[in-house]
PDB file of C-alpha atoms in Angstrom:
ATOM      1  CA  UNK A   1      -4.292   3.593  19.642  1.00  0.00           C
ATOM      2  CA  UNK A   2      -1.985   3.601  22.511  1.00  0.00           C
ATOM      3  CA  UNK A   3       0.991   5.098  22.862  1.00  0.00           C
ATOM      4  CA  UNK A   4       3.380   1.727  23.894  1.00  0.00           C
ATOM      5  CA  UNK A   5       5.559   2.171  26.957  1.00  0.00           C
ATOM      6  CA  UNK A   6       8.267   2.369  25.366  1.00  0.00           C
ATOM      7  CA  UNK A   7       7.056   6.177  23.419  1.00  0.00           C
ATOM      8  CA  UNK A   8       4.258   7.587  25.442  1.00  0.00           C
ATOM      9  CA  UNK A   9       7.011  10.113  26.876  1.00  0.00           C
ATOM     10  CA  UNK A  10       8.419  11.290  24.435  1.00  0.00           C
ATOM     11  CA  UNK A  11       4.697  11.462  22.526  1.00  0.00           C
ATOM     12  CA  UNK A  12       3.827  12.756  25.417  1.00  0.00           C
ATOM     13  CA  UNK A  13       5.381  15.455  26.146  1.00  0.00           C
ATOM     14  CA  UNK A  14       5.385  17.671  22.037  1.00  0.00           C
ATOM     15  CA  UNK A  15       2.229  17.592  22.083  1.00  0.00           C
ATOM     16  CA  UNK A  16       1.455  21.663  22.068  1.00  0.00           C
ATOM     17  CA  UNK A  17      -1.108  23.138  23.772  1.00  0.00           C
ATOM     18  CA  UNK A  18      -3.209  22.983  20.740  1.00  0.00           C
ATOM     19  CA  UNK A  19      -3.201  19.460  20.654  1.00  0.00           C
ATOM     20  CA  UNK A  20      -4.442  19.263  24.112  1.00  0.00           C
ATOM     21  CA  UNK A  21      -7.057  21.739  23.283  1.00  0.00           C
ATOM     22  CA  UNK A  22     -10.192  18.903  22.953  1.00  0.00           C
ATOM     23  CA  UNK A  23      -9.736  17.576  26.042  1.00  0.00           C
ATOM     24  CA  UNK A  24      -9.201  20.044  28.272  1.00  0.00           C
ATOM     25  CA  UNK A  25     -12.246  22.327  26.229  1.00  0.00           C
ATOM     26  CA  UNK A  26     -14.228  18.927  28.606  1.00  0.00           C
ATOM     27  CA  UNK A  27     -13.299  21.109  31.597  1.00  0.00           C
ATOM     28  CA  UNK A  28     -16.182  23.341  32.590  1.00  0.00           C
ATOM     29  CA  UNK A  29     -18.976  20.136  31.093  1.00  0.00           C
ATOM     30  CA  UNK A  30     -17.029  17.882  33.435  1.00  0.00           C
ATOM     31  CA  UNK A  31     -17.550  20.864  35.828  1.00  0.00           C
ATOM     32  CA  UNK A  32     -21.652  21.471  35.603  1.00  0.00           C
ATOM     33  CA  UNK A  33     -22.452  17.949  34.693  1.00  0.00           C
ATOM     34  CA  UNK A  34     -24.212  16.589  37.773  1.00  0.00           C
ATOM     35  CA  UNK A  35     -24.976  13.007  37.132  1.00  0.00           C
ATOM     36  CA  UNK A  36     -22.367  11.521  34.652  1.00  0.00           C
ATOM     37  CA  UNK A  37     -23.992   7.292  34.643  1.00  0.00           C
ATOM     38  CA  UNK A  38     -26.758   5.345  36.499  1.00  0.00           C
ATOM     39  CA  UNK A  39     -26.750   3.121  39.543  1.00  0.00           C
ATOM     40  CA  UNK A  40     -29.057   0.218  39.212  1.00  0.00           C
ATOM     41  CA  UNK A  41     -29.674  -2.564  42.461  1.00  0.00           C
ATOM     42  CA  UNK A  42     -29.246  -3.733  43.936  1.00  0.00           C
ATOM     43  CA  UNK A  43     -28.198  -6.601  43.468  1.00  0.00           C
ATOM     44  CA  UNK A  44     -28.056  -9.795  45.434  1.00  0.00           C
ATOM     45  CA  UNK A  45     -24.678 -11.721  44.538  1.00  0.00           C
ATOM     46  CA  UNK A  46     -24.492 -14.501  47.055  1.00  0.00           C
ATOM     47  CA  UNK A  47     -25.764 -13.926  49.845  1.00  0.00           C
ATOM     48  CA  UNK A  48     -24.800  -9.255  49.866  1.00  0.00           C
ATOM     49  CA  UNK A  49     -26.499  -7.610  47.511  1.00  0.00           C
ATOM     50  CA  UNK A  50     -24.433  -4.260  46.231  1.00  0.00           C
ATOM     51  CA  UNK A  51     -26.067  -1.115  44.012  1.00  0.00           C
ATOM     52  CA  UNK A  52     -23.721  -1.880  40.670  1.00  0.00           C
ATOM     53  CA  UNK A  53     -22.535   1.282  38.511  1.00  0.00           C
ATOM     54  CA  UNK A  54     -23.624   1.495  34.644  1.00  0.00           C
ATOM     55  CA  UNK A  55     -22.214   3.752  32.716  1.00  0.00           C
ATOM     56  CA  UNK A  56     -23.371   3.385  29.000  1.00  0.00           C
ATOM     57  CA  UNK A  57     -24.989   5.930  26.234  1.00  0.00           C
ATOM     58  CA  UNK A  58     -23.182   8.546  28.672  1.00  0.00           C
ATOM     59  CA  UNK A  59     -21.904  12.015  25.763  1.00  0.00           C
ATOM     60  CA  UNK A  60     -19.394  13.338  27.882  1.00  0.00           C
ATOM     61  CA  UNK A  61     -17.713  10.272  29.128  1.00  0.00           C
ATOM     62  CA  UNK A  62     -17.880   8.996  25.399  1.00  0.00           C
ATOM     63  CA  UNK A  63     -16.268  12.097  24.297  1.00  0.00           C
ATOM     64  CA  UNK A  64     -13.506  11.868  26.836  1.00  0.00           C
ATOM     65  CA  UNK A  65     -12.501   8.440  25.741  1.00  0.00           C
ATOM     66  CA  UNK A  66     -13.058   9.396  22.412  1.00  0.00           C
ATOM     67  CA  UNK A  67     -10.298  12.170  22.646  1.00  0.00           C
ATOM     68  CA  UNK A  68      -7.860  10.005  25.003  1.00  0.00           C
ATOM     69  CA  UNK A  69      -7.377   7.331  21.786  1.00  0.00           C
ATOM     70  CA  UNK A  70      -7.441   9.962  19.659  1.00  0.00           C
ATOM     71  CA  UNK A  71      -4.808  12.493  21.270  1.00  0.00           C
ATOM     72  CA  UNK A  72      -3.401   9.597  22.147  1.00  0.00           C
ATOM     73  CA  UNK A  73      -2.912   9.220  25.658  1.00  0.00           C
ATOM     74  CA  UNK A  74      -3.877   6.370  26.292  1.00  0.00           C
ATOM     75  CA  UNK A  75      -0.751   3.610  27.464  1.00  0.00           C
ATOM     76  CA  UNK A  76       0.022   0.205  26.261  1.00  0.00           C
ATOM     77  CA  UNK A  77       1.244   0.056  29.942  1.00  0.00           C
ATOM     78  CA  UNK A  78       0.816  -2.780  33.210  1.00  0.00           C
ATOM     79  CA  UNK A  79      -1.908  -0.781  35.335  1.00  0.00           C
ATOM     80  CA  UNK A  80      -2.853  -2.803  37.680  1.00  0.00           C
ATOM     81  CA  UNK A  81       1.010  -3.588  38.748  1.00  0.00           C
ATOM     82  CA  UNK A  82       1.543  -0.156  39.117  1.00  0.00           C
ATOM     83  CA  UNK A  83       1.410   0.726  42.253  1.00  0.00           C
ATOM     84  CA  UNK A  84       2.605   4.099  43.156  1.00  0.00           C
ATOM     85  CA  UNK A  85      -0.304   4.848  40.615  1.00  0.00           C
ATOM     86  CA  UNK A  86      -2.916   3.644  42.479  1.00  0.00           C
ATOM     87  CA  UNK A  87      -1.528   5.672  45.589  1.00  0.00           C
ATOM     88  CA  UNK A  88      -1.302   9.090  44.247  1.00  0.00           C
ATOM     89  CA  UNK A  89      -4.470   8.222  42.941  1.00  0.00           C
ATOM     90  CA  UNK A  90      -6.013   6.943  46.133  1.00  0.00           C
ATOM     91  CA  UNK A  91      -5.016   9.864  48.114  1.00  0.00           C
ATOM     92  CA  UNK A  92      -7.226  12.892  48.525  1.00  0.00           C
ATOM     93  CA  UNK A  93      -3.815  14.826  49.807  1.00  0.00           C
ATOM     94  CA  UNK A  94      -1.475  14.271  46.521  1.00  0.00           C
ATOM     95  CA  UNK A  95      -0.683  17.663  44.970  1.00  0.00           C
ATOM     96  CA  UNK A  96      -1.541  16.984  41.526  1.00  0.00           C
ATOM     97  CA  UNK A  97       1.083  19.372  39.715  1.00  0.00           C
ATOM     98  CA  UNK A  98       4.099  18.028  41.446  1.00  0.00           C
ATOM     99  CA  UNK A  99       3.920  14.815  38.733  1.00  0.00           C
ATOM    100  CA  UNK A 100       4.681  15.058  34.883  1.00  0.00           C
ATOM    101  CA  UNK A 101       1.619  15.070  32.749  1.00  0.00           C
ATOM    102  CA  UNK A 102       2.997  11.420  30.958  1.00  0.00           C
ATOM    103  CA  UNK A 103       2.392  10.279  34.602  1.00  0.00           C
ATOM    104  CA  UNK A 104      -1.555  11.830  34.915  1.00  0.00           C
ATOM    105  CA  UNK A 105      -1.514  10.014  31.406  1.00  0.00           C
ATOM    106  CA  UNK A 106       0.329   6.776  32.547  1.00  0.00           C
ATOM    107  CA  UNK A 107      -2.957   7.697  35.467  1.00  0.00           C
ATOM    108  CA  UNK A 108      -5.564   9.086  34.024  1.00  0.00           C
ATOM    109  CA  UNK A 109      -5.397   4.491  31.167  1.00  0.00           C
ATOM    110  CA  UNK A 110      -4.798   3.029  34.648  1.00  0.00           C
ATOM    111  CA  UNK A 111      -8.574   4.206  35.239  1.00  0.00           C
ATOM    112  CA  UNK A 112      -9.863   3.938  32.210  1.00  0.00           C
ATOM    113  CA  UNK A 113      -8.520   0.350  31.480  1.00  0.00           C
ATOM    114  CA  UNK A 114      -9.996  -0.554  35.423  1.00  0.00           C
ATOM    115  CA  UNK A 115     -13.336   0.702  33.674  1.00  0.00           C
ATOM    116  CA  UNK A 116     -13.439  -2.055  31.979  1.00  0.00           C
ATOM    117  CA  UNK A 117     -12.699  -4.817  34.581  1.00  0.00           C
ATOM    118  CA  UNK A 118     -14.639  -2.746  37.354  1.00  0.00           C
ATOM    119  CA  UNK A 119     -17.337  -1.044  35.808  1.00  0.00           C
ATOM    120  CA  UNK A 120     -18.515   2.244  36.673  1.00  0.00           C
ATOM    121  CA  UNK A 121     -14.629   2.907  37.709  1.00  0.00           C
ATOM    122  CA  UNK A 122     -14.802   5.492  35.333  1.00  0.00           C
ATOM    123  CA  UNK A 123     -18.011   6.769  35.855  1.00  0.00           C
ATOM    124  CA  UNK A 124     -16.850   7.897  39.828  1.00  0.00           C
ATOM    125  CA  UNK A 125     -13.716   9.750  38.349  1.00  0.00           C
ATOM    126  CA  UNK A 126     -15.728  11.408  36.534  1.00  0.00           C
ATOM    127  CA  UNK A 127     -17.765  12.150  40.151  1.00  0.00           C
ATOM    128  CA  UNK A 128     -16.117  12.686  42.677  1.00  0.00           C
ATOM    129  CA  UNK A 129     -14.321  15.128  40.513  1.00  0.00           C
ATOM    130  CA  UNK A 130     -10.912  13.186  39.953  1.00  0.00           C
ATOM    131  CA  UNK A 131     -10.576  13.179  36.947  1.00  0.00           C
ATOM    132  CA  UNK A 132     -11.752  17.216  35.799  1.00  0.00           C
ATOM    133  CA  UNK A 133      -8.723  17.818  39.295  1.00  0.00           C
ATOM    134  CA  UNK A 134      -6.571  15.566  36.611  1.00  0.00           C
ATOM    135  CA  UNK A 135      -7.439  17.984  33.379  1.00  0.00           C
ATOM    136  CA  UNK A 136      -7.272  21.160  35.875  1.00  0.00           C
ATOM    137  CA  UNK A 137      -3.027  20.124  36.941  1.00  0.00           C
ATOM    138  CA  UNK A 138      -2.178  19.422  32.743  1.00  0.00           C
ATOM    139  CA  UNK A 139      -3.875  22.479  31.806  1.00  0.00           C
ATOM    140  CA  UNK A 140      -2.691  24.280  34.938  1.00  0.00           C
ATOM    141  CA  UNK A 141       1.524  22.565  32.776  1.00  0.00           C
ATOM    142  CA  UNK A 142       0.980  23.931  29.525  1.00  0.00           C
ATOM    143  CA  UNK A 143      -0.173  27.101  31.051  1.00  0.00           C
ATOM    144  CA  UNK A 144       3.286  27.680  33.262  1.00  0.00           C
TER     145      UNK A 144
END
């Protein structure tokens, strides 16, 4: 299930701390996990060689996705054209505590959706610490 661009702010802002609990309870497990998938390769594509990420049968990421869709926090919007979100996600110094929870959910959505076209995007978000940073920011905002 996904939210639409007309109702996502209202729906996400209506979630209680209890609604967020299953997703936020993943934080300690994410923090202690060292590997979120596998890389294989190099694969030769034309003249270039690439090492490709493979992210399948990763129970933690699968649980994250199940919870994200069940809540739901995945939003149906044109994520590929959302330059503002891309800039926030790419900036290692961006303070995610300065944006609201619905916007954080849009960033999570963009990563989840991008993974369908760029395999490994979600795995990289977990391995880099980006996803736990987002979840901790949501938790901190809820605790205020």
